[in-house]
Amino acid sequence: MLLLKIRGSSTLSKITSTCLKTYAASLSPKLALPTNRASFFNLLSRHFSQAAIISNPDALGSSSSSLNPKSTAEKTSESPSKTRRSDKKSSASSIAAKKRTAERLEKKRKELIAARVLKRSIVLKKAKDRKQALKDKLFAKLNSTKKIVKAPSIRSVSPFNAYVGEQISEYTKIPDNNLMTSRASILSNICNQWASIDPQARKKYEDIAAQKTLEKIEVAKAWWKKVDPKLITLENQRRNILNKKNKDNASYRKLRKIANPFAPKLPPGTFGFFVKHCNSVSSEKISIKQIAEVWKNMPDSEKHIFYETRNKARQEYESQKLLFSQSL
């Protein structure tokens, strides 16, 4: 009956006849014909597999893989897992490498920052030490009795001083003359000689004194043009400190502030001009207290003259000051 159902297909008929011949030629007595369609096709597939293996032994691996789809699926399923594991390992190693690189860069950055901070601290410490050294040096100078600057004198030379200088230079030309031991006697002789000189001979020393005075003034002008004003300020501060320290010392001679003698002088105030006026018109000496009392009781109309005098003097002072600053 099975044969009748598949008789319509020539290919199946050939396959069926081949299978029947195979079973008939089989030596195994246990083989039997299939009783249904499913068992028949199972038997038929096994027959084809065996025939293919016999005819083509090289296809055993491929046929076995086709016959055993489970093993093939396992192999195909294993390869992606291995790939994923390798990908995970490579990604982990790359992440670790990046992390190590970042750590090295961070360490280097911190080292550079530390080096810069150290260098900066050293520079600041040196600058601070230099500043402190300058402060200490300045403090020592301001509290010293030694002058920071010594301004040249512009005091005029007298004819007597010119004569003494000439005679001293003559004494130094004498060989084996001990000037230091006989200084007192030499000065005494010079004074006696000066007293006996007639006025006509003194005219010579007056001219010498005037010439030396001019030379001193020129030297002083050149010195005041070159001197640093800051040194003048420091010298005045030193003198002020010494005056404060020795204010209770009766034998101490108060030091005066030094100033450029060639600079324009600041004119006095209104009351100062009034004091000058009172001293010029009065033959007797008037005390400042009396002048102040007169000034207090004076009407504003009379004071106006001295205010105008003060304003004119101040304008003249400003113009002279400007010219003086331009000449430096």
mmCIF file of C-alpha atoms in Angstrom:
data_model
loop_
_atom_site.group_PDB
_atom_site.id
_atom_site.type_symbol
_atom_site.label_atom_id
_atom_site.label_comp_id
_atom_site.label_asym_id
_atom_site.label_seq_id
_atom_site.Cartn_x
_atom_site.Cartn_y
_atom_site.Cartn_z
ATOM 1 C CA MET A 1 0.000 0.000 0.000
ATOM 2 C CA LEU A 2 2.928 2.295 0.767
ATOM 3 C CA LEU A 3 4.344 1.520 -2.618
ATOM 4 C CA LEU A 4 1.075 2.516 -4.263
ATOM 5 C CA LYS A 5 1.093 5.953 -2.550
ATOM 6 C CA ILE A 6 4.530 6.900 -3.801
ATOM 7 C CA ARG A 7 4.157 5.316 -7.195
ATOM 8 C CA GLY A 8 3.146 8.607 -8.755
ATOM 9 C CA SER A 9 6.687 10.018 -8.430
ATOM 10 C CA SER A 10 9.369 8.514 -10.631
ATOM 11 C CA THR A 11 12.188 9.746 -8.381
ATOM 12 C CA LEU A 12 10.595 8.300 -5.319
ATOM 13 C CA SER A 13 9.925 5.071 -7.193
ATOM 14 C CA LYS A 14 13.598 4.763 -8.029
ATOM 15 C CA ILE A 15 14.572 5.506 -4.465
ATOM 16 C CA THR A 16 12.071 2.969 -3.181
ATOM 17 C CA SER A 17 13.264 0.287 -5.493
ATOM 18 C CA THR A 18 16.843 0.965 -4.512
ATOM 19 C CA CYS A 19 15.981 0.718 -0.832
ATOM 20 C CA LEU A 20 14.108 -2.536 -1.362
ATOM 21 C CA LYS A 21 17.044 -4.024 -3.212
ATOM 22 C CA THR A 22 19.334 -2.942 -0.402
ATOM 23 C CA TYR A 23 17.172 -4.564 2.219
ATOM 24 C CA ALA A 24 16.833 -7.661 0.136
ATOM 25 C CA ALA A 25 20.576 -7.929 -0.294
ATOM 26 C CA SER A 26 21.206 -7.393 3.390
ATOM 27 C CA LEU A 27 22.535 -10.382 5.289
ATOM 28 C CA SER A 28 20.935 -9.318 8.545
ATOM 29 C CA PRO A 29 17.828 -11.378 9.256
ATOM 30 C CA LYS A 30 16.583 -8.768 11.696
ATOM 31 C CA LEU A 31 15.918 -6.141 9.047
ATOM 32 C CA ALA A 32 12.295 -5.654 8.158
ATOM 33 C CA LEU A 33 10.355 -3.390 5.902
ATOM 34 C CA PRO A 34 8.964 -0.214 7.380
ATOM 35 C CA THR A 35 5.396 -0.353 8.394
ATOM 36 C CA ASN A 36 4.562 3.344 8.031
ATOM 37 C CA ARG A 37 5.584 6.396 6.088
ATOM 38 C CA ALA A 38 7.686 8.064 8.872
ATOM 39 C CA SER A 39 9.818 5.019 9.552
ATOM 40 C CA PHE A 40 10.289 4.576 5.863
ATOM 41 C CA PHE A 41 11.680 8.053 5.373
ATOM 42 C CA ASN A 42 13.928 7.723 8.413
ATOM 43 C CA LEU A 43 15.309 4.554 6.988
ATOM 44 C CA LEU A 44 15.674 6.202 3.621
ATOM 45 C CA SER A 45 17.660 9.129 5.073
ATOM 46 C CA ARG A 46 20.023 6.795 6.869
ATOM 47 C CA HIS A 47 20.515 4.901 3.635
ATOM 48 C CA PHE A 48 21.433 8.056 1.773
ATOM 49 C CA SER A 49 23.832 9.105 4.487
ATOM 50 C CA GLN A 50 25.646 5.786 4.411
ATOM 51 C CA ALA A 51 25.776 5.862 0.614
ATOM 52 C CA ALA A 52 27.241 9.361 0.646
ATOM 53 C CA ILE A 53 29.912 8.395 3.187
ATOM 54 C CA ILE A 54 30.891 5.344 1.131
ATOM 55 C CA SER A 55 31.072 7.302 -2.123
ATOM 56 C CA ASN A 56 32.816 10.389 -0.575
ATOM 57 C CA PRO A 57 34.735 9.714 2.645
ATOM 58 C CA ASP A 58 36.054 13.342 2.739
ATOM 59 C CA ALA A 59 32.559 14.534 3.287
ATOM 60 C CA LEU A 60 32.380 12.693 6.591
ATOM 61 C CA GLY A 61 33.122 15.789 8.604
ATOM 62 C CA SER A 62 30.582 17.865 6.795
ATOM 63 C CA SER A 63 27.966 15.113 6.823
ATOM 64 C CA SER A 64 28.553 14.444 10.461
ATOM 65 C CA SER A 65 28.119 18.075 11.174
ATOM 66 C CA SER A 66 24.938 18.082 9.185
ATOM 67 C CA LEU A 67 23.808 14.901 10.822
ATOM 68 C CA ASN A 68 24.701 16.338 14.227
ATOM 69 C CA PRO A 69 23.321 19.848 14.203
ATOM 70 C CA LYS A 70 23.610 20.097 17.960
ATOM 71 C CA SER A 71 27.416 19.977 17.930
ATOM 72 C CA THR A 72 27.540 22.547 15.143
ATOM 73 C CA ALA A 73 25.276 24.855 17.030
ATOM 74 C CA GLU A 74 27.412 24.434 20.125
ATOM 75 C CA LYS A 75 30.542 25.332 18.154
ATOM 76 C CA THR A 76 28.895 28.361 16.614
ATOM 77 C CA SER A 77 27.611 29.399 19.995
ATOM 78 C CA GLU A 78 31.048 28.939 21.573
ATOM 79 C CA SER A 79 32.910 31.148 19.080
ATOM 80 C CA PRO A 80 30.942 34.372 19.848
ATOM 81 C CA SER A 81 31.423 33.810 23.557
ATOM 82 C CA LYS A 82 35.154 33.443 23.039
ATOM 83 C CA THR A 83 35.116 36.599 20.916
ATOM 84 C CA ARG A 84 33.235 38.450 23.606
ATOM 85 C CA ARG A 85 35.686 37.265 26.246
ATOM 86 C CA SER A 86 38.642 38.353 24.119
ATOM 87 C CA ASP A 87 36.947 41.698 23.478
ATOM 88 C CA LYS A 88 36.368 42.122 27.198
ATOM 89 C CA LYS A 89 40.015 41.284 27.924
ATOM 90 C CA SER A 90 41.290 43.723 25.291
ATOM 91 C CA SER A 91 38.955 46.472 26.501
ATOM 92 C CA ALA A 92 39.993 45.860 30.117
ATOM 93 C CA SER A 93 43.683 45.997 29.177
ATOM 94 C CA SER A 94 43.161 49.206 27.175
ATOM 95 C CA ILE A 95 41.255 50.761 30.084
ATOM 96 C CA ALA A 96 44.062 49.757 32.462
ATOM 97 C CA ALA A 97 46.670 51.213 30.085
ATOM 98 C CA LYS A 98 44.730 54.465 29.815
ATOM 99 C CA LYS A 99 44.396 54.579 33.575
ATOM 100 C CA ARG A 100 48.140 54.065 34.039
ATOM 101 C CA THR A 101 48.862 56.770 31.464
ATOM 102 C CA ALA A 102 46.473 59.146 33.201
ATOM 103 C CA GLU A 103 48.093 58.388 36.559
ATOM 104 C CA ARG A 104 51.555 59.073 35.132
ATOM 105 C CA LEU A 105 50.382 62.346 33.609
ATOM 106 C CA GLU A 106 48.697 63.367 36.850
ATOM 107 C CA LYS A 107 51.829 62.519 38.814
ATOM 108 C CA LYS A 108 53.975 64.502 36.395
ATOM 109 C CA ARG A 109 51.561 67.436 36.579
ATOM 110 C CA LYS A 110 51.678 67.408 40.380
ATOM 111 C CA GLU A 111 55.482 67.234 40.288
ATOM 112 C CA LEU A 112 55.601 70.224 37.936
ATOM 113 C CA ILE A 113 53.217 72.169 40.158
ATOM 114 C CA ALA A 114 55.273 71.284 43.238
ATOM 115 C CA ALA A 115 58.473 72.352 41.455
ATOM 116 C CA ARG A 116 56.911 75.656 40.431
ATOM 117 C CA VAL A 117 55.590 76.280 43.923
ATOM 118 C CA LEU A 118 59.010 75.494 45.395
ATOM 119 C CA LYS A 119 60.764 77.763 42.905
ATOM 120 C CA ARG A 120 58.266 80.533 43.572
ATOM 121 C CA SER A 121 58.684 80.166 47.322
ATOM 122 C CA ILE A 122 62.472 80.343 46.962
ATOM 123 C CA VAL A 123 62.200 83.491 44.837
ATOM 124 C CA LEU A 124 59.794 85.084 47.307
ATOM 125 C CA LYS A 125 62.029 84.161 50.243
ATOM 126 C CA LYS A 126 65.066 85.685 48.536
ATOM 127 C CA ALA A 127 63.107 88.840 47.755
ATOM 128 C CA LYS A 128 61.876 88.987 51.340
ATOM 129 C CA ASP A 129 65.416 88.507 52.659
ATOM 130 C CA ARG A 130 66.722 91.257 50.379
ATOM 131 C CA LYS A 131 63.945 93.567 51.478
ATOM 132 C CA GLN A 132 64.634 92.813 55.131
ATOM 133 C CA ALA A 133 68.359 93.354 54.587
ATOM 134 C CA LEU A 134 67.625 96.741 53.015
ATOM 135 C CA LYS A 135 65.369 97.617 55.936
ATOM 136 C CA ASP A 136 68.054 96.634 58.432
ATOM 137 C CA LYS A 137 70.650 98.601 56.516
ATOM 138 C CA LEU A 138 68.360 101.613 56.342
ATOM 139 C CA PHE A 139 67.571 101.353 60.052
ATOM 140 C CA ALA A 140 71.286 101.234 60.840
ATOM 141 C CA LYS A 141 71.916 104.304 58.688
ATOM 142 C CA LEU A 142 69.046 106.271 60.199
ATOM 143 C CA ASN A 143 70.226 105.537 63.737
ATOM 144 C CA SER A 144 73.901 106.176 63.050
ATOM 145 C CA THR A 145 75.879 109.295 63.893
ATOM 146 C CA LYS A 146 77.581 109.049 60.514
ATOM 147 C CA LYS A 147 76.187 111.304 57.809
ATOM 148 C CA ILE A 148 74.442 109.673 54.862
ATOM 149 C CA VAL A 149 75.382 112.593 52.617
ATOM 150 C CA LYS A 150 77.536 115.589 53.320
ATOM 151 C CA ALA A 151 76.399 118.737 51.582
ATOM 152 C CA PRO A 152 79.205 121.097 50.577
ATOM 153 C CA SER A 153 79.296 124.386 52.395
ATOM 154 C CA ILE A 154 78.612 127.657 50.625
ATOM 155 C CA ARG A 155 79.791 129.790 53.513
ATOM 156 C CA SER A 156 81.815 132.690 52.211
ATOM 157 C CA VAL A 157 85.560 132.669 52.748
ATOM 158 C CA SER A 158 86.861 135.607 54.789
ATOM 159 C CA PRO A 159 90.085 137.448 53.909
ATOM 160 C CA PHE A 160 91.614 136.227 57.180
ATOM 161 C CA ASN A 161 90.878 132.594 56.251
ATOM 162 C CA ALA A 162 92.469 133.196 52.853
ATOM 163 C CA TYR A 163 95.576 134.596 54.538
ATOM 164 C CA VAL A 164 95.773 131.684 57.016
ATOM 165 C CA GLY A 165 95.480 129.165 54.197
ATOM 166 C CA GLU A 166 98.278 130.839 52.276
ATOM 167 C CA GLN A 167 100.586 130.925 55.295
ATOM 168 C CA ILE A 168 99.901 127.268 56.204
ATOM 169 C CA SER A 169 100.796 126.201 52.674
ATOM 170 C CA GLU A 170 104.059 128.176 53.001
ATOM 171 C CA TYR A 171 104.898 126.424 56.273
ATOM 172 C CA THR A 172 104.349 122.988 54.728
ATOM 173 C CA LYS A 173 106.993 123.751 52.090
ATOM 174 C CA ILE A 174 109.686 124.110 54.773
ATOM 175 C CA PRO A 175 111.575 120.766 55.089
ATOM 176 C CA ASP A 176 111.657 119.000 58.460
ATOM 177 C CA ASN A 177 108.959 121.273 59.769
ATOM 178 C CA ASN A 178 106.633 119.449 62.141
ATOM 179 C CA LEU A 179 103.437 121.381 61.593
ATOM 180 C CA MET A 180 101.358 119.349 64.043
ATOM 181 C CA THR A 181 103.630 119.893 67.041
ATOM 182 C CA SER A 182 104.026 123.620 66.436
ATOM 183 C CA ARG A 183 100.485 124.291 65.191
ATOM 184 C CA ALA A 184 99.528 126.556 68.094
ATOM 185 C CA SER A 185 102.667 128.675 67.791
ATOM 186 C CA ILE A 186 102.280 128.897 64.010
ATOM 187 C CA LEU A 187 98.669 130.076 64.264
ATOM 188 C CA SER A 188 99.698 132.617 66.879
ATOM 189 C CA ASN A 189 102.387 134.006 64.570
ATOM 190 C CA ILE A 190 99.932 134.143 61.643
ATOM 191 C CA CYS A 191 97.399 136.086 63.724
ATOM 192 C CA ASN A 192 100.076 138.568 64.775
ATOM 193 C CA GLN A 193 101.199 139.024 61.177
ATOM 194 C CA TRP A 194 97.610 139.598 60.010
ATOM 195 C CA ALA A 195 97.093 142.259 62.631
ATOM 196 C CA SER A 196 100.153 144.120 61.387
ATOM 197 C CA ILE A 197 99.177 144.013 57.690
ATOM 198 C CA ASP A 198 98.023 147.355 56.286
ATOM 199 C CA PRO A 199 94.581 147.663 54.637
ATOM 200 C CA GLN A 200 96.139 148.008 51.196
ATOM 201 C CA ALA A 201 97.782 144.580 51.504
ATOM 202 C CA ARG A 202 94.583 143.040 52.839
ATOM 203 C CA LYS A 203 92.825 143.940 49.580
ATOM 204 C CA LYS A 204 94.729 141.104 47.943
ATOM 205 C CA TYR A 205 93.291 138.548 50.359
ATOM 206 C CA GLU A 206 89.820 139.984 49.996
ATOM 207 C CA ASP A 207 89.986 139.214 46.273
ATOM 208 C CA ILE A 208 91.329 135.725 47.007
ATOM 209 C CA ALA A 209 88.516 135.128 49.485
ATOM 210 C CA ALA A 210 85.885 136.281 46.984
ATOM 211 C CA GLN A 211 87.325 133.977 44.324
ATOM 212 C CA LYS A 212 87.337 130.990 46.683
ATOM 213 C CA THR A 213 83.759 131.744 47.690
ATOM 214 C CA LEU A 214 82.677 131.652 44.043
ATOM 215 C CA GLU A 215 84.502 128.356 43.570
ATOM 216 C CA LYS A 216 82.730 126.876 46.581
ATOM 217 C CA ILE A 217 79.368 128.012 45.218
ATOM 218 C CA GLU A 218 80.045 126.386 41.841
ATOM 219 C CA VAL A 219 81.063 123.147 43.527
ATOM 220 C CA ALA A 220 77.928 123.220 45.663
ATOM 221 C CA LYS A 221 75.695 123.868 42.636
ATOM 222 C CA ALA A 222 77.174 120.909 40.789
ATOM 223 C CA TRP A 223 76.752 118.703 43.869
ATOM 224 C CA TRP A 224 73.103 119.647 44.369
ATOM 225 C CA LYS A 225 72.354 118.932 40.707
ATOM 226 C CA LYS A 226 73.754 115.402 40.954
ATOM 227 C CA VAL A 227 72.643 114.363 44.433
ATOM 228 C CA ASP A 228 69.706 112.003 44.827
ATOM 229 C CA PRO A 229 66.794 113.758 46.592
ATOM 230 C CA LYS A 230 66.004 110.502 48.405
ATOM 231 C CA LEU A 231 69.393 110.641 50.130
ATOM 232 C CA ILE A 232 68.643 114.168 51.279
ATOM 233 C CA THR A 233 65.338 112.949 52.714
ATOM 234 C CA LEU A 234 67.081 110.082 54.517
ATOM 235 C CA GLU A 235 69.712 112.416 55.939
ATOM 236 C CA ASN A 236 67.009 114.721 57.282
ATOM 237 C CA GLN A 237 65.229 111.717 58.807
ATOM 238 C CA ARG A 238 68.488 110.668 60.463
ATOM 239 C CA ARG A 239 68.937 114.134 61.901
ATOM 240 C CA ASN A 240 65.357 114.201 63.139
ATOM 241 C CA ILE A 241 65.821 110.816 64.882
ATOM 242 C CA LEU A 242 69.024 111.998 66.559
ATOM 243 C CA ASN A 243 67.347 115.211 67.690
ATOM 244 C CA LYS A 244 64.505 113.234 69.278
ATOM 245 C CA LYS A 245 66.926 110.867 71.008
ATOM 246 C CA ASN A 246 68.980 113.711 72.460
ATOM 247 C CA LYS A 247 66.210 116.183 73.234
ATOM 248 C CA ASP A 248 66.866 115.800 76.979
ATOM 249 C CA ASN A 249 70.631 116.183 76.551
ATOM 250 C CA ALA A 250 71.578 119.743 77.420
ATOM 251 C CA SER A 251 75.010 119.502 75.786
ATOM 252 C CA TYR A 252 73.600 118.192 72.517
ATOM 253 C CA ARG A 253 73.650 120.594 69.592
ATOM 254 C CA LYS A 254 70.491 120.222 67.556
ATOM 255 C CA LEU A 255 71.047 119.325 63.911
ATOM 256 C CA ARG A 256 69.342 121.417 61.277
ATOM 257 C CA LYS A 257 67.749 119.955 58.182
ATOM 258 C CA ILE A 258 69.695 120.335 54.977
ATOM 259 C CA ALA A 259 68.086 121.846 51.882
ATOM 260 C CA ASN A 260 69.195 123.112 48.521
ATOM 261 C CA PRO A 261 70.416 126.657 49.202
ATOM 262 C CA PHE A 262 69.942 127.599 45.535
ATOM 263 C CA ALA A 263 66.257 126.645 45.420
ATOM 264 C CA PRO A 264 63.680 129.446 45.619
ATOM 265 C CA LYS A 265 62.697 130.219 49.178
ATOM 266 C CA LEU A 266 59.072 129.950 50.181
ATOM 267 C CA PRO A 267 57.846 133.434 51.068
ATOM 268 C CA PRO A 268 56.416 134.068 54.530
ATOM 269 C CA GLY A 269 52.737 134.364 55.246
ATOM 270 C CA THR A 270 50.667 137.484 55.661
ATOM 271 C CA PHE A 271 51.624 137.898 59.312
ATOM 272 C CA GLY A 272 55.299 137.430 58.400
ATOM 273 C CA PHE A 273 55.148 140.364 55.994
ATOM 274 C CA PHE A 274 53.495 142.406 58.734
ATOM 275 C CA VAL A 275 56.330 141.531 61.154
ATOM 276 C CA LYS A 276 58.899 142.667 58.580
ATOM 277 C CA HIS A 277 56.987 145.886 58.090
ATOM 278 C CA CYS A 278 56.870 146.560 61.848
ATOM 279 C CA ASN A 279 60.607 145.931 62.256
ATOM 280 C CA SER A 280 61.425 148.196 59.319
ATOM 281 C CA VAL A 281 59.338 151.184 60.477
ATOM 282 C CA SER A 282 60.143 150.957 64.189
ATOM 283 C CA SER A 283 63.474 152.083 65.554
ATOM 284 C CA GLU A 284 62.980 150.054 68.704
ATOM 285 C CA LYS A 285 62.814 146.282 68.870
ATOM 286 C CA ILE A 286 59.244 145.042 69.194
ATOM 287 C CA SER A 287 58.400 141.624 70.543
ATOM 288 C CA ILE A 288 56.336 139.173 68.557
ATOM 289 C CA LYS A 289 53.666 139.239 71.246
ATOM 290 C CA GLN A 290 53.186 142.983 70.801
ATOM 291 C CA ILE A 291 53.090 142.653 67.012
ATOM 292 C CA ALA A 292 50.497 139.881 67.285
ATOM 293 C CA GLU A 293 48.329 142.093 69.489
ATOM 294 C CA VAL A 294 48.510 144.910 66.948
ATOM 295 C CA TRP A 295 47.682 142.510 64.122
ATOM 296 C CA LYS A 296 44.697 141.158 66.041
ATOM 297 C CA ASN A 297 43.196 144.619 66.526
ATOM 298 C CA MET A 298 43.929 145.782 62.982
ATOM 299 C CA PRO A 299 40.870 146.164 60.691
ATOM 300 C CA ASP A 300 40.599 144.016 57.557
ATOM 301 C CA SER A 301 40.934 147.016 55.288
ATOM 302 C CA GLU A 302 44.485 147.606 56.554
ATOM 303 C CA LYS A 303 45.317 143.883 56.474
ATOM 304 C CA HIS A 304 44.351 143.754 52.804
ATOM 305 C CA ILE A 305 47.695 145.334 51.813
ATOM 306 C CA PHE A 306 49.678 142.510 53.399
ATOM 307 C CA TYR A 307 47.409 139.889 51.843
ATOM 308 C CA GLU A 308 48.159 141.313 48.390
ATOM 309 C CA THR A 309 51.873 141.381 49.161
ATOM 310 C CA ARG A 310 51.725 137.734 50.198
ATOM 311 C CA ASN A 311 49.846 136.719 47.017
ATOM 312 C CA LYS A 312 52.338 138.487 44.747
ATOM 313 C CA ALA A 313 55.267 136.879 46.556
ATOM 314 C CA ARG A 314 53.640 133.448 46.258
ATOM 315 C CA GLN A 315 53.120 133.851 42.502
ATOM 316 C CA GLU A 316 56.714 134.921 42.051
ATOM 317 C CA TYR A 317 57.856 131.936 44.101
ATOM 318 C CA GLU A 318 55.882 129.499 41.927
ATOM 319 C CA SER A 319 57.385 130.903 38.727
ATOM 320 C CA GLN A 320 60.921 130.750 40.161
ATOM 321 C CA LYS A 321 60.328 127.221 41.376
ATOM 322 C CA LEU A 322 59.246 126.142 37.898
ATOM 323 C CA LEU A 323 62.335 127.672 36.305
ATOM 324 C CA PHE A 324 64.571 126.095 38.929
ATOM 325 C CA SER A 325 63.105 122.610 38.382
ATOM 326 C CA GLN A 326 63.627 122.969 34.619
ATOM 327 C CA SER A 327 67.268 123.944 35.119
ATOM 328 C CA LEU A 328 68.076 120.754 37.038
#
